[in-house]
Structure formats: structure tokens, C-alpha cells
Amino acid sequence: MPHLFRQQVRSKRFTGPTAGHCGEFAQANLAIIPSVYAEDFLRFCVRNPKACPLLGVGEPGQWNVPALGRDLDIRTDVPGYNVYRDGVLCEQPDNIVELWRDDLVVFAIGCSFSFEQMLARERIPLRHVDEGVNVPMYRTNIANQAAGPFGGKLVVSMRPMSGAHAVRAVQITSRFPSVHGAPVHLGSPAVLGIDDLMQPDYGQPVSIHEHEIQVFWACGVTPQSAIESARLPFAIAHRPGHMLMTDIPNASLAVL
Amino acid sequence: MPHLFRQQVRSKRFTGPTAGHCGEFAQANLAIIPSVYAEDFLRFCVRNPKACPLLGVGEPGQWNVPALGRDLDIRTDVPGYNVYRDGVLCEQPDNIVELWRDDLVVFAIGCSFSFEQMLARERIPLRHVDEGVNVPMYRTNIANQAAGPFGGKLVVSMRPMSGAHAVRAVQITSRFPSVHGAPVHLGSPAVLGIDDLMQPDYGQPVSIHEHEIQVFWACGVTPQSAIESARLPFAIAHRPGHMLMTDIPNASLAVL
């Protein structure tokens, strides 16, 4: 099913956000980095595993990454791309065939869609899903562990829920470290340097009900933020929400 | 070491609360129930496993329960007992040799001291320990699953901590279902029907710092509360804080 989905993306029969598609399979955040910076970026991911858990890394110039999917062509199989030049978002093409270079290295980073499937399976309501918006995300005041030019601050996503659901959500997501794992924080947003939950830096705000607590997870936007602050001459990422669909079953990512 | 400790209790060289003693070994809440009610009480425990996780159950009249400890004599090896008649606490003897009957059944129920050892090992501060008081406990408005005459409301203990420590505490205690396991609630005490955290029903209040969240666990006082509300003609429990020291290593209680 992910293989057919990627075929539809490749032929432009599918061009939208990927949320809700092929729900049993892991979707991935994408970072494509010139090899001269790839070693630094790899160390950045390893040093910040909650924000940048690696599902796969390619060889320089390799646009098919077999570990991620059968017959994958990373240049055409993602529904939208962000192209950065000197750290600035310049283009949002629907393929990167013309931009491909022999020195580019593919990084696939785990995505919260995987753990959200596990939460939904246990009937834990997700407010942003119920309200039909993107999950709210916030830049924190927590510095990432730097590597080479990559640094910046941790970005988190927030999901409000009841206390009992928060306990279960910690248990469930702890089993999935390769898709951000357990929350990084519960409760007061001020601890993370977040002033106003109603003004997220990415995504949309969601309502928070009485007696709910805010549950914060490390977010896959963190590496994109690190790419911007590193001001690389050239880099490519997926367009937010337009993820790489992999052949990896979410269930297979459980460590227990 | 627990064996020697019990010898000291038996000979009255030790008569105090047991917190902090033989830290590597499980201490147990004690309920001693006439056999005519024992089947109901056993079902009560099974139906309320977070509050009443069973470490061991004896046979009618059996005062040595080998699964709990070597050479154990339950009539003398606990530093203090509560004797209930018609649901009312009547005596607090330091042994129950004269009170023993051939129809009494011993229930040993897991105790939070075990998971507190696991939290302390990971340097998660416990406010009631730092402030030198008993953990604050609260009667909630959550009805226990009833069995025969046993019912009543869930009693919880509360430990305030940072959000990051709360995440870790959920992970750690989830591994130990036989000593209350994961928290039952995080955050707002009103959800549990608790009006004022500074006025616990058992134990002492503790200070709560800015940005901390309250973490609530099911508490081993719940069965004692159920015994009182059941108004049994006769029952015995440990005196609060004066627990049964078992030979069971806390580490062996981990399910993972």
C-alpha cells in the first residue's frame, strides 16, 4: 500500500498533505544535506535523538534508500519539497529531479503520525485531529546539542489531554523512541519558555479543556529549524505535512 | 537482611515505622480477614489491582506465608497492628498472638515504598521524604469496584514533581504493577474530587513548587478504608507506616 501510494505521488495523482494515508505505516520527515555537511548533521541527529530520531540514512548521491521503501525515488516520491539556499526557504517544487546532485545525502527522521496512530488505536482523543488543524508546535528556549553548524532550539508539539490519558500516552509513546518517544515535558509551558499556547510558531492553536494537562513531545520540525539557523548554501526538506511514506510498519518500531 | 529485621521486630528490639529499612526489599500492606469474608476480599483485590496489588495470600489459619518471607510469623513480625471490630479501629497491639484464629487469612498488598526506591535510585526527588513527613493521601470520589461487603472509594497518594520527572516516573512505575504501578492521574486534583491538597485525609501535606505537577498513585490505604466501610465484625491490618518486611527484592517485581 505505501508502494502504490508513492506511485501515485510520483505520477502527480496525489499532491496533498499525507496525514491519514496508509495509517499503519511510518511517515518520515526528510532532510537532504550536501555531503560536506552530512557528517555534522548525522552527529546532530545522534545528539538530539528525541527531536531527530533517524529511521534511515542514505549514501552520498543515493536517491533510492531501500531500507525506507521498495522502488523508492526520493526525488519524486514526496508530495512537496522545501528548498533552502543560504538558510532561506526559496522554492517549494513538487519534485527535485532537476535539483539532484551526486553529493546529496538523504536523512529520514521519525514522525509523530506514527505514535498518533498508536494513541488513536487506544481511543485517546487528539484535539488537533478533532478540530481539523495541524498540531500546534512551539520553539522552546531549550538549546539543542550542537554539531558543526547545526544548533538552534528544540521545537515541540503539544497535545492537551486528561491526566489519565497523559499517563497512558507516556506509556505508549515510550515504546516508540524512533518516532520521538516519550514526552519531554508535562504541564506548565513556561518551563519550556513558551509564553502563549494560543500562538504556536508552527501549526494551529487548539482548545484546551478544563482540568486537561499539556503534553509536549520533541518535534520533527527541529531539524528543519536547525538547517535554517545553520544557513547552509543548499539543503532540501519535505514541505511540512507532505511526508515521505515508508514501507516500515509503525508496529515494527516498538522497542517492547 | 529482611529475615534479621523481622527477628528484631519479633523480639521487640524494633518497634517503629519501617520506612527506610531494608530498602532493596518489598514492604507490604497487611490485611487479615476471617475466611467467611476472604473470598469477597480476594475478589475485591483482583477487581481493584492498582490500589490492592497482591504480593501474597495465605491459607485459612496460616500465619507463616513462605512466599513472603523465610520463617515468617505474621502474628509477631510486623511492628504494629490495627484491630478492627465492627469496622471500628479498637486496638493497636504490637503482636496478635492472642488474637489469632484458625479462620484468619493473610493478604499482603504491595506498597509504594518499593517504587519510591526505584524513583530515588534515578535521583527523582520525593518531596515528602525531603520534608521528613508521611506522603499525603486523599480519599477520592472514585468508587472502587465492589465485591461482597467491600467497596468504598479509591485512596490516592500524591507526589509533586517537574514535568520531566513525571514522565520518567510514569515509565519507572509502569514496570511495577504489583506495587501500584503507573499513576492513576496527573494534574488537577479536582478531577479526583480532592478540594484542598493542603488537607490530606492521611499523612501530611507537602509543599508544591511553581510549575510542578501533581502525580497521583493508587494507595494501599484503600483496602483498609474498604475494611472500615464493610464493618466486618473482626479484621486486622498493619498500623500505618509499620509494614510487613518481605524477602522479595523490589527489583524482582519489575515486569520488564
Coordinates of C-alpha atoms in Angstrom, one line a residue:
Chain A
M1 CA 0.0 0.0 0.0
P2 CA 2.8 2.6 0.7
H3 CA 4.4 1.5 -2.5
L4 CA 1.2 2.2 -4.5
F5 CA 0.8 5.5 -2.6
R6 CA 4.3 6.6 -3.7
Q7 CA 3.5 5.6 -7.3
Q8 CA 0.5 8.0 -7.1
V9 CA 2.7 10.8 -5.7
R10 CA 5.3 10.1 -8.4
S11 CA 2.7 10.4 -11.2
K12 CA 1.2 13.6 -9.5
R13 CA -2.1 11.8 -9.0
F14 CA -1.5 12.7 -5.3
T15 CA -0.2 16.1 -4.3
G16 CA -1.6 16.9 -0.9
P17 CA -0.7 16.5 2.8
T18 CA -0.2 12.9 3.8
A19 CA -1.9 12.8 7.2
G20 CA -4.3 10.0 7.4
H21 CA -2.9 8.0 4.5
C22 CA -1.5 4.4 4.9
G23 CA -2.1 4.8 8.6
E24 CA -0.3 1.5 9.5
F25 CA 3.0 2.7 8.0
A26 CA 5.6 5.2 9.2
Q27 CA 5.8 8.5 7.5
A28 CA 9.1 10.4 7.7
N29 CA 10.5 13.9 8.0
L30 CA 13.0 14.4 5.2
A31 CA 16.3 16.3 5.2
I32 CA 18.6 16.2 2.2
I33 CA 22.1 17.6 3.0
P34 CA 25.2 18.1 0.9
S35 CA 27.8 15.5 1.9
V36 CA 30.3 18.2 3.2
Y37 CA 27.7 18.9 6.0
A38 CA 26.3 15.4 6.2
E39 CA 28.6 14.2 8.9
D40 CA 27.8 17.2 11.1
F41 CA 24.1 16.7 10.5
L42 CA 24.4 13.0 11.4
R43 CA 26.1 13.8 14.6
F44 CA 23.4 16.5 15.3
C45 CA 20.7 13.8 14.9
V46 CA 22.5 11.4 17.1
R47 CA 23.0 14.0 19.8
N48 CA 19.3 15.0 19.7
P49 CA 17.6 11.7 19.4
K50 CA 14.2 12.8 20.8
A51 CA 13.8 15.5 18.1
C52 CA 15.7 13.8 15.3
P53 CA 15.3 10.0 15.6
L54 CA 16.7 8.5 12.4
L55 CA 14.7 6.0 10.5
G56 CA 17.3 5.8 7.7
V57 CA 20.3 7.5 6.2
G58 CA 21.4 7.2 2.5
E59 CA 24.8 7.2 0.9
P60 CA 26.0 10.3 -0.9
G61 CA 24.1 10.7 -4.2
Q62 CA 21.8 7.8 -3.3
W63 CA 18.2 8.7 -4.2
N64 CA 16.8 5.2 -3.6
V65 CA 17.1 4.2 0.1
P66 CA 15.9 0.5 0.1
A67 CA 15.6 0.4 3.9
L68 CA 12.8 3.0 3.7
G69 CA 10.8 1.7 0.8
R70 CA 10.7 -0.6 -2.3
D71 CA 11.5 1.2 -5.6
L72 CA 11.8 4.4 -3.7
D73 CA 12.9 7.5 -5.6
I74 CA 13.3 10.3 -3.1
R75 CA 13.4 12.9 -5.9
T76 CA 9.8 12.3 -7.0
D77 CA 8.0 10.3 -4.2
V78 CA 7.4 13.1 -1.7
P79 CA 4.3 15.3 -2.4
G80 CA 6.1 18.5 -1.8
Y81 CA 9.7 19.8 -1.1
N82 CA 11.2 22.9 0.6
V83 CA 14.4 24.1 -1.0
Y84 CA 16.7 26.2 1.2
R85 CA 19.6 28.4 -0.1
D86 CA 21.8 30.1 2.5
G87 CA 19.3 29.0 5.1
V88 CA 16.3 30.7 3.4
L89 CA 13.3 28.8 2.0
C90 CA 13.4 29.7 -1.7
E91 CA 11.3 27.2 -3.6
Q92 CA 8.6 24.6 -3.0
P93 CA 8.8 22.3 -6.0
D94 CA 6.8 19.1 -6.4
N95 CA 9.9 17.1 -7.4
I96 CA 13.6 17.6 -7.1
V97 CA 14.8 15.7 -10.2
E98 CA 16.5 18.8 -11.7
L99 CA 18.0 19.8 -8.3
W100 CA 19.5 16.4 -7.5
R101 CA 23.3 16.2 -7.1
D102 CA 25.7 13.4 -6.5
D103 CA 26.8 14.8 -3.2
L104 CA 23.3 14.8 -1.5
V105 CA 22.6 12.6 1.5
V106 CA 19.1 11.6 2.4
F107 CA 18.1 11.6 6.1
A108 CA 14.7 10.2 7.1
I109 CA 13.5 11.2 10.6
G110 CA 10.7 9.7 12.5
C111 CA 7.3 11.5 12.6
S112 CA 4.6 11.9 15.2
F113 CA 2.0 10.5 12.9
S114 CA 3.3 7.1 13.9
F115 CA 2.7 7.5 17.6
E116 CA -0.5 9.3 16.9
Q117 CA -1.8 6.1 15.2
M118 CA -0.9 4.2 18.4
L119 CA -2.7 6.8 20.6
A120 CA -5.8 6.7 18.3
R121 CA -5.9 2.9 18.4
E122 CA -6.4 3.2 22.2
R123 CA -9.1 5.8 21.7
I124 CA -7.0 8.6 23.2
P125 CA -8.6 11.7 21.6
L126 CA -6.2 14.1 19.7
R127 CA -7.5 17.6 19.8
H128 CA -5.9 18.8 16.6
V129 CA -7.4 15.9 14.7
D130 CA -10.8 16.5 16.2
E131 CA -10.6 20.2 15.3
G132 CA -9.2 19.5 11.9
V133 CA -6.0 21.5 12.2
N134 CA -2.2 20.8 12.2
V135 CA -0.8 20.1 15.6
P136 CA 0.4 23.2 17.4
M137 CA 4.2 23.5 17.6
Y138 CA 6.4 25.8 19.6
R139 CA 10.0 26.9 19.6
T140 CA 11.3 26.4 23.1
N141 CA 14.2 28.0 25.0
I142 CA 16.0 24.6 25.2
A143 CA 19.2 24.6 23.2
N144 CA 19.8 21.5 21.0
Q145 CA 23.1 19.8 21.4
A146 CA 25.1 21.4 18.6
A147 CA 27.2 19.7 15.9
G148 CA 29.2 21.7 13.4
P149 CA 26.9 24.5 12.1
F150 CA 23.7 22.8 13.4
G151 CA 22.3 24.0 16.7
G152 CA 19.3 26.1 17.4
K153 CA 16.4 25.4 19.8
L154 CA 14.2 22.4 20.4
V155 CA 10.8 22.6 18.7
V156 CA 8.0 20.7 20.5
S157 CA 4.4 19.7 19.6
M158 CA 1.7 20.0 22.2
R159 CA -1.4 17.8 22.7
P160 CA -3.8 18.6 25.6
M161 CA -5.4 15.6 27.3
S162 CA -6.8 14.3 30.6
G163 CA -4.4 13.2 33.3
A164 CA -5.3 9.5 32.9
H165 CA -4.8 9.7 29.1
A166 CA -1.5 11.5 29.7
V167 CA -0.3 8.6 31.8
R168 CA -1.3 6.1 29.0
A169 CA 0.3 8.4 26.3
V170 CA 3.6 8.3 28.2
Q171 CA 3.4 4.5 28.3
I172 CA 2.5 4.1 24.6
T173 CA 5.0 6.6 23.2
S174 CA 7.8 5.3 25.4
R175 CA 7.7 2.2 23.3
F176 CA 8.5 4.2 20.1
P177 CA 11.8 6.1 20.5
S178 CA 12.3 6.2 16.8
V179 CA 9.2 8.4 16.4
H180 CA 10.1 10.9 19.2
G181 CA 9.4 8.5 22.0
A182 CA 8.1 9.7 25.4
P183 CA 7.1 13.3 26.0
V184 CA 9.8 15.8 27.0
H185 CA 7.5 17.7 29.4
L186 CA 4.1 17.7 31.0
G187 CA 2.3 20.7 32.4
S188 CA 3.4 24.3 32.5
P189 CA 4.5 25.7 29.1
A190 CA 6.6 28.4 30.9
V191 CA 9.2 25.7 31.8
L192 CA 10.0 25.5 28.1
G193 CA 9.9 29.3 27.5
I194 CA 6.5 29.2 25.8
D195 CA 4.6 32.3 26.6
D196 CA 1.3 31.8 24.9
L197 CA -0.1 28.4 23.8
M198 CA -2.6 30.1 21.6
Q199 CA 0.2 31.5 19.4
P200 CA 2.1 28.5 18.1
D201 CA 5.2 29.0 16.0
Y202 CA 4.0 26.3 13.5
G203 CA 0.6 24.7 13.0
Q204 CA -2.5 26.0 14.6
P205 CA -3.7 26.6 18.1
V206 CA -6.1 24.0 19.7
S207 CA -8.6 24.4 22.5
I208 CA -7.6 23.2 26.0
H209 CA -10.4 22.0 28.2
E210 CA -10.7 22.4 32.0
H211 CA -8.5 20.0 34.0
E212 CA -6.5 18.9 31.0
I213 CA -2.7 19.0 31.0
Q214 CA -0.5 19.9 28.2
V215 CA 1.7 17.1 26.9
F216 CA 4.8 18.2 25.0
W217 CA 6.8 16.0 22.6
A218 CA 10.0 16.7 20.7
C219 CA 9.1 17.6 17.2
G220 CA 10.5 16.7 13.7
V221 CA 10.4 20.4 12.8
T222 CA 13.5 20.8 15.0
P223 CA 16.0 19.6 12.2
Q224 CA 14.4 22.0 9.7
S225 CA 14.9 24.8 12.2
A226 CA 18.5 23.7 12.6
I227 CA 19.0 23.7 8.8
E228 CA 17.7 27.3 8.7
S229 CA 19.9 28.5 11.5
A230 CA 22.9 26.8 10.0
R231 CA 22.5 28.8 6.8
L232 CA 23.7 26.0 4.6
P233 CA 24.3 27.1 1.0
F234 CA 21.9 24.4 -0.1
A235 CA 19.6 21.9 1.5
I236 CA 16.2 20.3 0.8
A237 CA 13.5 19.1 3.2
H238 CA 9.9 17.9 2.8
R239 CA 7.1 20.6 2.7
P240 CA 5.5 20.5 6.2
G241 CA 2.7 17.9 6.3
H242 CA 3.8 16.4 3.0
M243 CA 5.8 13.5 4.4
L244 CA 7.8 10.6 2.9
M245 CA 5.6 7.5 3.1
T246 CA 7.8 4.5 4.0
D247 CA 7.2 0.7 3.9
I248 CA 8.0 0.5 7.6
P249 CA 5.0 -0.7 9.7
N250 CA 4.5 1.5 12.7
A251 CA 4.1 -1.6 14.8
S252 CA 7.6 -2.7 13.9
L253 CA 9.1 0.4 15.5
A254 CA 8.0 -0.7 19.0
V255 CA 11.0 -1.5 21.2
L256 CA 8.8 -3.5 23.5
Chain B
M1 CA 18.6 -8.8 55.9
P2 CA 14.8 -8.8 55.9
H3 CA 14.9 -12.0 57.9
L4 CA 17.1 -10.4 60.6
F5 CA 14.9 -7.3 60.6
R6 CA 11.8 -9.5 61.2
Q7 CA 13.7 -11.2 64.1
Q8 CA 14.3 -7.8 65.6
V9 CA 10.6 -6.9 65.3
R10 CA 9.6 -10.2 66.8
S11 CA 11.8 -9.7 69.8
K12 CA 10.6 -6.0 70.2
R13 CA 14.1 -4.6 69.6
F14 CA 12.5 -2.8 66.7
T15 CA 9.0 -1.2 67.2
G16 CA 8.9 1.8 64.9
P17 CA 7.8 2.7 61.3
T18 CA 9.6 0.7 58.7
A19 CA 10.3 3.4 56.1
G20 CA 13.9 3.4 55.0
H21 CA 14.7 0.0 56.3
C22 CA 16.0 -2.9 54.1
G23 CA 15.5 -0.6 51.1
E24 CA 16.1 -3.2 48.5
F25 CA 13.2 -5.4 49.6
A26 CA 9.5 -5.0 49.3
Q27 CA 7.4 -4.0 52.2
A28 CA 3.7 -4.9 52.3
N29 CA 0.4 -3.6 53.4
L30 CA -1.3 -6.2 55.6
A31 CA -4.9 -7.3 55.7
I32 CA -6.1 -10.2 57.8
I33 CA -9.6 -11.3 57.1
P34 CA -11.9 -14.1 58.5
S35 CA -12.3 -16.8 55.9
V36 CA -16.0 -16.2 55.6
Y37 CA -15.2 -12.8 54.1
A38 CA -11.9 -13.8 52.5
E39 CA -13.3 -14.8 49.1
D40 CA -15.1 -11.4 48.8
F41 CA -11.9 -9.6 49.8
L42 CA -9.8 -11.6 47.3
R43 CA -12.3 -10.6 44.5
F44 CA -12.1 -7.0 45.8
C45 CA -8.3 -7.0 45.4
V46 CA -8.5 -8.6 41.9
R47 CA -11.1 -6.1 40.8
N48 CA -9.0 -3.1 42.1
P49 CA -5.5 -4.1 41.2
K50 CA -4.0 -0.6 41.2
A51 CA -5.0 0.0 44.8
C52 CA -4.7 -3.6 46.0
P53 CA -2.0 -5.4 44.1
L54 CA -1.5 -8.8 45.8
L55 CA 2.0 -9.9 46.7
G56 CA 0.7 -12.9 48.5
V57 CA -2.3 -14.7 50.0
G58 CA -2.3 -17.3 52.8
E59 CA -4.5 -20.3 53.5
P60 CA -7.1 -20.0 56.3
G61 CA -5.3 -20.1 59.7
Q62 CA -1.8 -19.9 58.1
W63 CA 0.4 -17.4 59.9
N64 CA 3.5 -18.3 58.0
V65 CA 3.3 -17.4 54.4
P66 CA 6.5 -18.8 52.9
A67 CA 6.2 -16.9 49.6
L68 CA 6.6 -13.6 51.6
G69 CA 9.5 -14.5 53.9
R70 CA 11.6 -17.2 55.5
D71 CA 10.4 -18.2 59.0
L72 CA 7.8 -15.6 58.8
D73 CA 5.3 -15.4 61.7
I74 CA 2.7 -12.8 60.7
R75 CA 1.4 -12.7 64.3
T76 CA 4.7 -11.2 65.7
D77 CA 6.8 -9.9 62.8
V78 CA 5.0 -6.6 62.0
P79 CA 5.9 -3.7 64.3
G80 CA 2.3 -2.6 64.9
Y81 CA -1.2 -3.8 64.1
N82 CA -4.6 -2.2 63.8
V83 CA -7.5 -4.4 65.1
Y84 CA -11.0 -3.6 63.8
R85 CA -14.2 -4.7 65.3
D86 CA -17.5 -3.9 63.5
G87 CA -15.4 -1.7 61.2
V88 CA -14.1 0.4 64.1
L89 CA -10.4 0.6 65.0
C90 CA -10.3 -0.7 68.6
E91 CA -6.7 -1.7 69.5
Q92 CA -3.2 -1.2 68.2
P93 CA -1.3 -4.1 69.7
D94 CA 2.3 -4.9 68.9
N95 CA 1.5 -8.6 68.3
I96 CA -1.6 -10.6 67.5
V97 CA -0.6 -13.9 69.1
E98 CA -3.6 -13.9 71.4
L99 CA -6.0 -12.7 68.7
W100 CA -5.0 -15.3 66.1
R101 CA -7.8 -17.6 64.9
D102 CA -7.8 -20.7 62.6
D103 CA -10.1 -18.9 60.2
L104 CA -7.9 -15.9 59.5
V105 CA -6.5 -15.3 56.0
V106 CA -3.4 -13.2 55.4
F107 CA -3.3 -10.8 52.4
A108 CA -0.1 -8.9 51.6
I109 CA -0.6 -6.0 49.3
G110 CA 2.2 -4.1 47.5
C111 CA 3.4 -0.8 49.0
S112 CA 4.7 2.4 47.4
F113 CA 8.0 2.2 49.3
S114 CA 9.0 -0.2 46.6
F115 CA 8.5 2.1 43.7
E116 CA 9.9 5.1 45.7
Q117 CA 13.1 3.2 45.9
M118 CA 13.2 3.0 42.1
L119 CA 12.4 6.7 41.8
A120 CA 15.1 7.6 44.3
R121 CA 17.7 5.5 42.5
E122 CA 17.2 7.7 39.5
R123 CA 17.5 10.8 41.6
I124 CA 13.9 11.9 41.3
P125 CA 13.3 14.0 44.4
L126 CA 10.4 12.9 46.7
R127 CA 9.1 15.9 48.5
H128 CA 7.6 14.1 51.5
V129 CA 11.0 12.4 52.0
D130 CA 12.8 15.7 51.7
E131 CA 10.4 17.3 54.1
G132 CA 10.5 14.4 56.6
V133 CA 6.8 13.6 56.6
N134 CA 4.5 10.8 55.5
V135 CA 3.3 11.0 51.9
P136 CA 0.0 12.9 51.7
M137 CA -3.0 10.7 50.9
Y138 CA -6.5 11.6 49.8
R139 CA -9.9 10.0 49.6
T140 CA -11.2 10.5 46.1
N141 CA -14.7 10.4 44.7
I142 CA -13.8 7.4 42.5
A143 CA -15.8 4.3 43.6
N144 CA -13.9 1.1 44.0
Q145 CA -15.2 -2.0 42.1
A146 CA -17.2 -3.6 44.9
A147 CA -17.1 -7.3 45.9
G148 CA -19.4 -8.5 48.7
P149 CA -19.3 -6.0 51.6
F150 CA -16.1 -4.4 50.3
G151 CA -16.5 -1.1 48.3
G152 CA -15.8 2.4 49.3
K153 CA -13.7 5.0 47.4
L154 CA -10.2 4.9 46.0
V155 CA -7.5 6.5 48.2
V156 CA -4.5 8.0 46.3
S157 CA -1.1 9.3 47.4
M158 CA 0.3 12.5 45.8
R159 CA 3.9 13.4 44.8
P160 CA 4.6 16.8 43.2
M161 CA 7.4 16.9 40.7
S162 CA 8.7 18.6 37.5
G163 CA 7.1 17.6 34.2
A164 CA 10.2 15.8 33.0
H165 CA 10.4 13.8 36.3
A166 CA 6.7 13.0 36.0
V167 CA 7.3 11.5 32.5
R168 CA 10.2 9.4 33.9
A169 CA 8.1 8.4 37.0
V170 CA 5.4 7.1 34.8
Q171 CA 7.9 5.0 32.9
I172 CA 9.5 3.6 36.0
T173 CA 6.4 2.8 38.0
S174 CA 4.7 1.3 34.9
R175 CA 7.3 -1.5 35.3
F176 CA 6.0 -2.3 38.8
P177 CA 2.3 -3.2 38.7
S178 CA 2.5 -5.2 41.9
V179 CA 3.3 -2.1 43.9
H180 CA 0.6 0.2 42.5
G181 CA 2.1 0.6 39.0
A182 CA 1.7 3.7 36.9
P183 CA -0.1 6.8 38.3
V184 CA -3.8 7.0 38.1
H185 CA -3.9 10.7 37.4
L186 CA -1.7 13.7 36.6
G187 CA -2.6 17.3 37.2
S188 CA -5.8 18.8 38.5
P189 CA -6.8 17.3 41.9
A190 CA -10.4 18.4 41.2
V191 CA -10.8 15.6 38.7
L192 CA -10.5 13.1 41.6
G193 CA -12.8 15.2 43.9
I194 CA -10.0 16.5 46.0
D195 CA -10.7 20.0 47.2
D196 CA -7.6 21.0 49.1
L197 CA -4.2 19.4 48.6
M198 CA -3.1 21.0 51.9
Q199 CA -5.6 19.0 53.8
P200 CA -4.8 15.3 53.1
D201 CA -7.0 12.6 54.7
Y202 CA -4.0 10.6 55.7
G203 CA -0.3 11.6 56.1
Q204 CA 0.9 15.2 56.0
P205 CA 0.7 18.0 53.4
V206 CA 3.9 18.8 51.3
S207 CA 4.9 22.0 49.6
I208 CA 4.3 22.2 45.8
H209 CA 6.7 24.3 43.8
E210 CA 5.9 26.6 40.9
H211 CA 5.5 24.7 37.5
E212 CA 5.3 21.3 39.3
I213 CA 2.5 18.9 38.5
Q214 CA 0.8 16.6 41.0
V215 CA 1.2 12.9 40.3
F216 CA -1.4 10.7 41.9
W217 CA -0.9 6.9 42.5
A218 CA -3.5 4.4 43.8
C219 CA -2.7 3.9 47.5
G220 CA -2.5 0.8 49.8
V221 CA -4.7 2.6 52.3
T222 CA -7.6 1.8 50.0
P223 CA -8.1 -1.7 51.4
Q224 CA -8.1 -0.5 55.0
S225 CA -10.7 2.0 54.0
A226 CA -12.7 -0.8 52.4
I227 CA -12.4 -2.9 55.6
E228 CA -13.8 0.0 57.6
S229 CA -16.7 0.7 55.3
A230 CA -17.5 -3.1 55.2
R231 CA -18.0 -3.0 59.0
L232 CA -16.6 -6.6 59.4
P233 CA -17.1 -8.0 62.9
F234 CA -13.3 -8.6 63.0
A235 CA -10.3 -7.8 60.9
I236 CA -6.7 -6.9 61.4
A237 CA -4.3 -4.7 59.4
H238 CA -0.9 -3.3 59.9
R239 CA -0.6 0.0 61.7
P240 CA 0.1 2.7 59.0
G241 CA 3.8 3.0 58.3
H242 CA 4.5 -0.2 60.2
M243 CA 4.7 -2.5 57.3
L244 CA 5.5 -6.2 56.8
M245 CA 9.1 -6.6 55.6
T246 CA 9.2 -9.3 53.0
D247 CA 12.1 -11.3 51.4
I248 CA 11.0 -10.2 47.9
P249 CA 13.6 -7.9 46.2
N250 CA 12.0 -4.9 44.7
A251 CA 13.9 -5.4 41.6
S252 CA 12.3 -8.8 41.1
L253 CA 8.9 -7.1 40.9
A254 CA 9.7 -5.4 37.6
V255 CA 7.6 -6.9 34.7
L256 CA 10.1 -5.6 32.2

